[in-house]
Amino acid sequence: MTEPNPANATNFLSGISVVEIGSRISAGLCGSLLADAGASVYFIEPPEDQQGSSAKWANRALHAAGKHSVAVDTDADRDRLTAIIGACDVVLLSSDVDPDWAVEIAKTVAPGKILCDFTAFGHSGPLSGQAFDDAMVQSICGVAHTTGFADGPPVALQVPLLEYSTGTYGAAAIVAALAARDRSGGAQRIDMALYDSGVNSLATFLPAHFGGKVPMRVGNQHAMCAPWNAYQASDGWLLLCSASNPPWRRLCNLMGQPDLADDPTFVDLSDRMENRDELNRIVQGWVGQYDVATATKLLMSADVACGPILRMEDAESDPNLKLRGMIRDIPDRASGGTARIPGSLLRAHSGHGRLAEYVPLRGDTGAAELEALVGTVAAGNDTPDANELPLEGLRVLEIGQYTTAPLTSRHLATLGAEVIKIEPREGDAARSWLPHNGDLSIFFVMSNSGKTSLALDLKSEEGRKIFIDLLVSADVLLENLKPGSLDRLGFGWPQLSEINPRLIYCAISGFGADSAYHERPAFDTVVQAMAGLMHANSFEGTPLKSGVSAGDFMGGQVGLFFVLAALRHRERTDKGDFIDVSMQDVAVWMTGHLWHQDRAESRRNPMLKCADGYVCAERDFDATGREWATMTRDEAIALLSREGYMAAPVRTLAEMVEHPQTEARGLLQWHASADGLQWPLLGSPMTFSGLRPFIGNPIGKSSVADASMLARLGIGA
């Protein structure tokens, strides 16, 4: 691959036109992703006095880059906006925070179009209509309760995580709706809620709740693995991750304490979790002897996942981010200077994402261009909303473990695809993660619903033949192996494209296939560390990861969007493609909203400790001078409301699970497996007016590739 440049941009979504009205960050991010993939996005700019307090407008350069700016100041401008909407395919809205006139225009003109509305809580449930910001929704849905140190308060992330997640899911939902429209001609209303994305982000914490435990904040540790933490070297911080026994044994050898690997206190993952305070003391003692560079080099030589915790301002000097062009300075025509924006997330064999060349002036889209646009008629009519799942009849192969690729394929399954999860003979390592229901990990089953598992040894001649037959029948191949793993087995992109020229192959890895860090192992927290995300969320001077696995699930979400966009492109070209998703790219993209903002601790939402938990208050509220500990959360919120401040309770996971909003949105569902056990599964965060994403059955044990199984899959013995 080559570095991104406008000359080799992809056109996955060429011919699709989008009107971006929504004032939420998620609407702006969705528009940027669609533009990145080749859509024409018309960026609607209301008068400054109608922009409200939306952080989207505080970061105009970030959201306007690569789009056509259209100013709406007068009644005539609004009439023109009505005509523009009539000519476009997609409308992006944020009805809980947008001006009334914008909402009315979108709702009256949008029949026959795809309308995607980004709100805090969606259009159903008791919380519907409340215009809370990202930090407040983090608190209400339980995400804030998972972030922070065990002996400290919950923390609302400085990075607007749920806006990013919802914007990305929204982009995927729009491409799915376009595919459904192509099949049946119907329109679609898409209801995207920050709350729904927040609940879906909790996959690593919910298993503990359903296993009878109380999930708690763990700082920079992992809820289910140890050792996994930030450790202080002589000149800074580094992150170390160990998810199973082999890397733990390698670490023991590296530390010169091989006997620890067989010590009953640490021999198995469950033992290490039970004794992780002592484990952290041992590892810290070893790391503290070295500077960050030396400790990192030693750990990498032992194949132990690790990385330095970069400051956000140092990310531009990271070799991999430089190679992949992820931090860019472009002309800002509005200010006369330059604006720093993230590079393209899309890197494909056919070309890279469409890079923004400048930030436009407000209203710089010429009258002639707009007249030409409104003279067109976009696809779409008043037929009933499309209800056929857009991926029915498609086959997806997944060679995935843990979170990223499994998340992508799980959502593809909800949209109608048949997903075959290919596991090694010993199974996905996550099958053993505690807690269990019966003899299977709750986390594993939640992450892999709706799939068929097939055990294959890809190093054996028989396994390779079966895999080739599966590839011939497949539309998509997803994997999150260490880069180069499939190449060494003879299944690199050249071989895959020869076996099946129409195959969409998406590889999701920590640092990308085209990388300065060849074959470097990485987990979610390492990626957060090496993208500046942990620094962006620092608390009281200590780098802090998000409690939820932000790098993992956002990498999977971006993969979902690009796979759907590539499938759409294949319908026009009849050609497959290779997509290279880097979790580090995604994580640094998520920090973009803070590049030009004051990140002082004083700008963090205050957490008020009440008699029955915490309350998250507005950032400009002075929390001193009150006896909050004597009040309940409801009393504190009522008091703040009387004084004109917004506030929200910080809910525990148990409270979120039982909350009527969770039930109303269908976010947690119980399904029975073949053996009769009941499993909690996540509902889709993508809500459509016509489509109904299908939450499939819980995954079971891997099937052996015998004659009956192969016949069931429609391939030869």
PDB file of N, CA and C in Angstrom, residues 183-248:
ATOM      1  N   ARG A 183     -32.612  -3.110  -2.682  1.00  0.00           N
ATOM      2  CA  ARG A 183     -33.314  -4.384  -2.857  1.00  0.00           C
ATOM      3  C   ARG A 183     -34.806  -4.192  -3.092  1.00  0.00           C
ATOM      4  N   SER A 184     -35.418  -3.256  -2.348  1.00  0.00           N
ATOM      5  CA  SER A 184     -36.879  -3.178  -2.384  1.00  0.00           C
ATOM      6  C   SER A 184     -37.421  -1.797  -2.708  1.00  0.00           C
ATOM      7  N   GLY A 185     -36.537  -0.779  -2.789  1.00  0.00           N
ATOM      8  CA  GLY A 185     -36.995   0.556  -3.156  1.00  0.00           C
ATOM      9  C   GLY A 185     -37.557   1.371  -2.024  1.00  0.00           C
ATOM     10  N   GLY A 186     -37.622   0.824  -0.803  1.00  0.00           N
ATOM     11  CA  GLY A 186     -38.211   1.550   0.312  1.00  0.00           C
ATOM     12  C   GLY A 186     -37.233   2.479   0.989  1.00  0.00           C
ATOM     13  N   ALA A 187     -37.770   3.391   1.773  1.00  0.00           N
ATOM     14  CA  ALA A 187     -36.966   4.338   2.536  1.00  0.00           C
ATOM     15  C   ALA A 187     -36.639   3.741   3.901  1.00  0.00           C
ATOM     16  N   GLN A 188     -36.141   4.583   4.803  1.00  0.00           N
ATOM     17  CA  GLN A 188     -35.818   4.116   6.147  1.00  0.00           C
ATOM     18  C   GLN A 188     -35.644   5.300   7.088  1.00  0.00           C
ATOM     19  N   ARG A 189     -36.161   5.157   8.305  1.00  0.00           N
ATOM     20  CA  ARG A 189     -35.886   6.105   9.381  1.00  0.00           C
ATOM     21  C   ARG A 189     -34.994   5.381  10.378  1.00  0.00           C
ATOM     22  N   ILE A 190     -33.842   5.960  10.650  1.00  0.00           N
ATOM     23  CA  ILE A 190     -32.864   5.331  11.538  1.00  0.00           C
ATOM     24  C   ILE A 190     -32.806   6.134  12.830  1.00  0.00           C
ATOM     25  N   ASP A 191     -32.966   5.443  13.933  1.00  0.00           N
ATOM     26  CA  ASP A 191     -33.045   6.062  15.255  1.00  0.00           C
ATOM     27  C   ASP A 191     -31.794   5.673  16.041  1.00  0.00           C
ATOM     28  N   MET A 192     -30.808   6.582  16.101  1.00  0.00           N
ATOM     29  CA  MET A 192     -29.529   6.299  16.751  1.00  0.00           C
ATOM     30  C   MET A 192     -29.454   7.021  18.092  1.00  0.00           C
ATOM     31  N   ALA A 193     -29.153   6.286  19.159  1.00  0.00           N
ATOM     32  CA  ALA A 193     -29.130   6.848  20.508  1.00  0.00           C
ATOM     33  C   ALA A 193     -27.783   6.606  21.168  1.00  0.00           C
ATOM     34  N   LEU A 194     -27.245   7.644  21.802  1.00  0.00           N
ATOM     35  CA  LEU A 194     -26.004   7.490  22.549  1.00  0.00           C
ATOM     36  C   LEU A 194     -26.148   6.431  23.630  1.00  0.00           C
ATOM     37  N   TYR A 195     -27.305   6.374  24.255  1.00  0.00           N
ATOM     38  CA  TYR A 195     -27.549   5.403  25.325  1.00  0.00           C
ATOM     39  C   TYR A 195     -27.382   3.978  24.806  1.00  0.00           C
ATOM     40  N   ASP A 196     -27.920   3.704  23.628  1.00  0.00           N
ATOM     41  CA  ASP A 196     -27.849   2.357  23.057  1.00  0.00           C
ATOM     42  C   ASP A 196     -26.399   1.959  22.776  1.00  0.00           C
ATOM     43  N   SER A 197     -25.613   2.907  22.246  1.00  0.00           N
ATOM     44  CA  SER A 197     -24.208   2.626  21.996  1.00  0.00           C
ATOM     45  C   SER A 197     -23.470   2.379  23.304  1.00  0.00           C
ATOM     46  N   GLY A 198     -23.828   3.148  24.342  1.00  0.00           N
ATOM     47  CA  GLY A 198     -23.190   2.968  25.637  1.00  0.00           C
ATOM     48  C   GLY A 198     -23.422   1.584  26.209  1.00  0.00           C
ATOM     49  N   VAL A 199     -24.660   1.107  26.148  1.00  0.00           N
ATOM     50  CA  VAL A 199     -24.960  -0.238  26.662  1.00  0.00           C
ATOM     51  C   VAL A 199     -24.183  -1.281  25.871  1.00  0.00           C
ATOM     52  N   ASN A 200     -24.114  -1.115  24.548  1.00  0.00           N
ATOM     53  CA  ASN A 200     -23.375  -2.074  23.720  1.00  0.00           C
ATOM     54  C   ASN A 200     -21.882  -2.067  24.005  1.00  0.00           C
ATOM     55  N   SER A 201     -21.364  -0.982  24.560  1.00  0.00           N
ATOM     56  CA  SER A 201     -19.926  -0.901  24.845  1.00  0.00           C
ATOM     57  C   SER A 201     -19.522  -1.663  26.096  1.00  0.00           C
ATOM     58  N   LEU A 202     -20.475  -2.160  26.859  1.00  0.00           N
ATOM     59  CA  LEU A 202     -20.207  -2.733  28.176  1.00  0.00           C
ATOM     60  C   LEU A 202     -19.990  -4.247  28.153  1.00  0.00           C
ATOM     61  N   ALA A 203     -19.646  -4.799  27.001  1.00  0.00           N
ATOM     62  CA  ALA A 203     -19.565  -6.255  26.866  1.00  0.00           C
ATOM     63  C   ALA A 203     -18.535  -6.893  27.784  1.00  0.00           C
ATOM     64  N   THR A 204     -17.486  -6.164  28.171  1.00  0.00           N
ATOM     65  CA  THR A 204     -16.487  -6.767  29.063  1.00  0.00           C
ATOM     66  C   THR A 204     -16.884  -6.672  30.530  1.00  0.00           C
ATOM     67  N   PHE A 205     -17.899  -5.871  30.862  1.00  0.00           N
ATOM     68  CA  PHE A 205     -18.335  -5.719  32.250  1.00  0.00           C
ATOM     69  C   PHE A 205     -19.636  -6.458  32.550  1.00  0.00           C
ATOM     70  N   LEU A 206     -20.504  -6.559  31.558  1.00  0.00           N
ATOM     71  CA  LEU A 206     -21.796  -7.209  31.788  1.00  0.00           C
ATOM     72  C   LEU A 206     -21.677  -8.671  32.208  1.00  0.00           C
ATOM     73  N   PRO A 207     -20.697  -9.436  31.697  1.00  0.00           N
ATOM     74  CA  PRO A 207     -20.607 -10.825  32.148  1.00  0.00           C
ATOM     75  C   PRO A 207     -20.462 -10.962  33.661  1.00  0.00           C
ATOM     76  N   ALA A 208     -19.711 -10.082  34.307  1.00  0.00           N
ATOM     77  CA  ALA A 208     -19.574 -10.159  35.762  1.00  0.00           C
ATOM     78  C   ALA A 208     -20.922  -9.954  36.439  1.00  0.00           C
ATOM     79  N   HIS A 209     -21.706  -9.010  35.940  1.00  0.00           N
ATOM     80  CA  HIS A 209     -23.036  -8.783  36.510  1.00  0.00           C
ATOM     81  C   HIS A 209     -23.902 -10.027  36.372  1.00  0.00           C
ATOM     82  N   PHE A 210     -23.943 -10.586  35.156  1.00  0.00           N
ATOM     83  CA  PHE A 210     -24.792 -11.759  34.939  1.00  0.00           C
ATOM     84  C   PHE A 210     -24.202 -13.010  35.584  1.00  0.00           C
ATOM     85  N   GLY A 211     -22.936 -12.946  35.979  1.00  0.00           N
ATOM     86  CA  GLY A 211     -22.325 -14.050  36.713  1.00  0.00           C
ATOM     87  C   GLY A 211     -22.485 -13.915  38.212  1.00  0.00           C
ATOM     88  N   GLY A 212     -23.260 -12.926  38.653  1.00  0.00           N
ATOM     89  CA  GLY A 212     -23.561 -12.783  40.072  1.00  0.00           C
ATOM     90  C   GLY A 212     -22.607 -11.896  40.843  1.00  0.00           C
ATOM     91  N   LYS A 213     -21.707 -11.195  40.141  1.00  0.00           N
ATOM     92  CA  LYS A 213     -20.777 -10.310  40.827  1.00  0.00           C
ATOM     93  C   LYS A 213     -21.161  -8.855  40.604  1.00  0.00           C
ATOM     94  N   VAL A 214     -20.479  -7.949  41.298  1.00  0.00           N
ATOM     95  CA  VAL A 214     -20.715  -6.518  41.153  1.00  0.00           C
ATOM     96  C   VAL A 214     -19.524  -5.924  40.413  1.00  0.00           C
ATOM     97  N   PRO A 215     -19.666  -5.605  39.126  1.00  0.00           N
ATOM     98  CA  PRO A 215     -18.545  -5.029  38.381  1.00  0.00           C
ATOM     99  C   PRO A 215     -18.136  -3.688  38.987  1.00  0.00           C
ATOM    100  N   MET A 216     -16.858  -3.505  39.145  1.00  0.00           N
ATOM    101  CA  MET A 216     -16.345  -2.283  39.756  1.00  0.00           C
ATOM    102  C   MET A 216     -15.273  -1.659  38.860  1.00  0.00           C
ATOM    103  N   ARG A 217     -14.941  -0.432  39.188  1.00  0.00           N
ATOM    104  CA  ARG A 217     -13.865   0.243  38.466  1.00  0.00           C
ATOM    105  C   ARG A 217     -12.531  -0.439  38.767  1.00  0.00           C
ATOM    106  N   VAL A 218     -11.704  -0.535  37.737  1.00  0.00           N
ATOM    107  CA  VAL A 218     -10.422  -1.230  37.904  1.00  0.00           C
ATOM    108  C   VAL A 218      -9.251  -0.386  37.417  1.00  0.00           C
ATOM    109  N   GLY A 219      -9.474   0.927  37.224  1.00  0.00           N
ATOM    110  CA  GLY A 219      -8.387   1.793  36.787  1.00  0.00           C
ATOM    111  C   GLY A 219      -7.883   1.405  35.422  1.00  0.00           C
ATOM    112  N   ASN A 220      -6.606   1.087  35.321  1.00  0.00           N
ATOM    113  CA  ASN A 220      -6.003   0.698  34.049  1.00  0.00           C
ATOM    114  C   ASN A 220      -5.862  -0.808  33.914  1.00  0.00           C
ATOM    115  N   GLN A 221      -6.541  -1.536  34.798  1.00  0.00           N
ATOM    116  CA  GLN A 221      -6.519  -2.989  34.725  1.00  0.00           C
ATOM    117  C   GLN A 221      -7.659  -3.484  33.832  1.00  0.00           C
ATOM    118  N   HIS A 222      -7.721  -4.794  33.665  1.00  0.00           N
ATOM    119  CA  HIS A 222      -8.761  -5.416  32.851  1.00  0.00           C
ATOM    120  C   HIS A 222      -9.733  -6.123  33.772  1.00  0.00           C
ATOM    121  N   ALA A 223     -10.994  -6.123  33.381  1.00  0.00           N
ATOM    122  CA  ALA A 223     -12.013  -6.733  34.235  1.00  0.00           C
ATOM    123  C   ALA A 223     -11.890  -8.246  34.312  1.00  0.00           C
ATOM    124  N   MET A 224     -11.178  -8.879  33.345  1.00  0.00           N
ATOM    125  CA  MET A 224     -11.139 -10.334  33.308  1.00  0.00           C
ATOM    126  C   MET A 224      -9.748 -10.926  33.110  1.00  0.00           C
ATOM    127  N   CYS A 225      -8.698 -10.082  33.034  1.00  0.00           N
ATOM    128  CA  CYS A 225      -7.347 -10.582  32.754  1.00  0.00           C
ATOM    129  C   CYS A 225      -6.322  -9.917  33.666  1.00  0.00           C
ATOM    130  N   ALA A 226      -5.239 -10.642  33.946  1.00  0.00           N
ATOM    131  CA  ALA A 226      -4.125 -10.097  34.729  1.00  0.00           C
ATOM    132  C   ALA A 226      -2.874 -10.917  34.421  1.00  0.00           C
ATOM    133  N   PRO A 227      -1.666 -10.276  34.423  1.00  0.00           N
ATOM    134  CA  PRO A 227      -1.426  -8.848  34.671  1.00  0.00           C
ATOM    135  C   PRO A 227      -1.798  -8.000  33.454  1.00  0.00           C
ATOM    136  N   TRP A 228      -2.435  -6.891  33.723  1.00  0.00           N
ATOM    137  CA  TRP A 228      -2.905  -5.981  32.675  1.00  0.00           C
ATOM    138  C   TRP A 228      -3.057  -4.634  33.351  1.00  0.00           C
ATOM    139  N   ASN A 229      -2.064  -3.725  33.133  1.00  0.00           N
ATOM    140  CA  ASN A 229      -2.086  -2.486  33.904  1.00  0.00           C
ATOM    141  C   ASN A 229      -1.081  -1.492  33.324  1.00  0.00           C
ATOM    142  N   ALA A 230      -1.168  -0.257  33.804  1.00  0.00           N
ATOM    143  CA  ALA A 230      -0.160   0.762  33.526  1.00  0.00           C
ATOM    144  C   ALA A 230       0.898   0.679  34.619  1.00  0.00           C
ATOM    145  N   TYR A 231       2.141   0.610  34.205  1.00  0.00           N
ATOM    146  CA  TYR A 231       3.250   0.522  35.154  1.00  0.00           C
ATOM    147  C   TYR A 231       4.209   1.685  34.911  1.00  0.00           C
ATOM    148  N   GLN A 232       4.799   2.185  35.999  1.00  0.00           N
ATOM    149  CA  GLN A 232       5.645   3.362  35.905  1.00  0.00           C
ATOM    150  C   GLN A 232       7.104   2.953  35.767  1.00  0.00           C
ATOM    151  N   ALA A 233       7.691   3.332  34.626  1.00  0.00           N
ATOM    152  CA  ALA A 233       9.122   3.139  34.417  1.00  0.00           C
ATOM    153  C   ALA A 233       9.868   4.346  34.983  1.00  0.00           C
ATOM    154  N   SER A 234      11.168   4.378  34.812  1.00  0.00           N
ATOM    155  CA  SER A 234      11.953   5.448  35.423  1.00  0.00           C
ATOM    156  C   SER A 234      11.689   6.815  34.808  1.00  0.00           C
ATOM    157  N   ASP A 235      11.183   6.840  33.551  1.00  0.00           N
ATOM    158  CA  ASP A 235      10.982   8.126  32.883  1.00  0.00           C
ATOM    159  C   ASP A 235       9.585   8.295  32.304  1.00  0.00           C
ATOM    160  N   GLY A 236       8.631   7.484  32.719  1.00  0.00           N
ATOM    161  CA  GLY A 236       7.271   7.606  32.193  1.00  0.00           C
ATOM    162  C   GLY A 236       6.468   6.352  32.450  1.00  0.00           C
ATOM    163  N   TRP A 237       5.397   6.198  31.678  1.00  0.00           N
ATOM    164  CA  TRP A 237       4.472   5.089  31.882  1.00  0.00           C
ATOM    165  C   TRP A 237       4.473   4.170  30.665  1.00  0.00           C
ATOM    166  N   LEU A 238       4.222   2.884  30.941  1.00  0.00           N
ATOM    167  CA  LEU A 238       3.970   1.951  29.847  1.00  0.00           C
ATOM    168  C   LEU A 238       2.805   1.050  30.232  1.00  0.00           C
ATOM    169  N   LEU A 239       2.222   0.461  29.222  1.00  0.00           N
ATOM    170  CA  LEU A 239       1.066  -0.412  29.398  1.00  0.00           C
ATOM    171  C   LEU A 239       1.468  -1.833  29.044  1.00  0.00           C
ATOM    172  N   LEU A 240       1.099  -2.799  29.877  1.00  0.00           N
ATOM    173  CA  LEU A 240       1.419  -4.215  29.650  1.00  0.00           C
ATOM    174  C   LEU A 240       0.136  -5.023  29.733  1.00  0.00           C
ATOM    175  N   CYS A 241      -0.012  -5.968  28.797  1.00  0.00           N
ATOM    176  CA  CYS A 241      -1.228  -6.782  28.758  1.00  0.00           C
ATOM    177  C   CYS A 241      -0.882  -8.264  28.639  1.00  0.00           C
ATOM    178  N   SER A 242      -1.563  -9.077  29.424  1.00  0.00           N
ATOM    179  CA  SER A 242      -1.441 -10.528  29.326  1.00  0.00           C
ATOM    180  C   SER A 242      -2.832 -11.126  29.489  1.00  0.00           C
ATOM    181  N   ALA A 243      -3.301 -11.819  28.446  1.00  0.00           N
ATOM    182  CA  ALA A 243      -4.682 -12.303  28.449  1.00  0.00           C
ATOM    183  C   ALA A 243      -4.800 -13.809  28.647  1.00  0.00           C
ATOM    184  N   SER A 244      -3.677 -14.529  28.673  1.00  0.00           N
ATOM    185  CA  SER A 244      -3.756 -15.983  28.791  1.00  0.00           C
ATOM    186  C   SER A 244      -2.454 -16.511  29.401  1.00  0.00           C
ATOM    187  N   ASN A 245      -2.351 -17.814  29.556  1.00  0.00           N
ATOM    188  CA  ASN A 245      -1.190 -18.402  30.223  1.00  0.00           C
ATOM    189  C   ASN A 245       0.130 -18.267  29.449  1.00  0.00           C
ATOM    190  N   PRO A 246       0.170 -18.464  28.122  1.00  0.00           N
ATOM    191  CA  PRO A 246       1.468 -18.387  27.424  1.00  0.00           C
ATOM    192  C   PRO A 246       2.197 -17.058  27.601  1.00  0.00           C
ATOM    193  N   PRO A 247       1.540 -15.893  27.398  1.00  0.00           N
ATOM    194  CA  PRO A 247       2.296 -14.648  27.608  1.00  0.00           C
ATOM    195  C   PRO A 247       2.705 -14.449  29.068  1.00  0.00           C
ATOM    196  N   TRP A 248       1.898 -14.958  30.006  1.00  0.00           N
ATOM    197  CA  TRP A 248       2.276 -14.871  31.412  1.00  0.00           C
ATOM    198  C   TRP A 248       3.546 -15.670  31.671  1.00  0.00           C
TER     199      TRP A 248
END
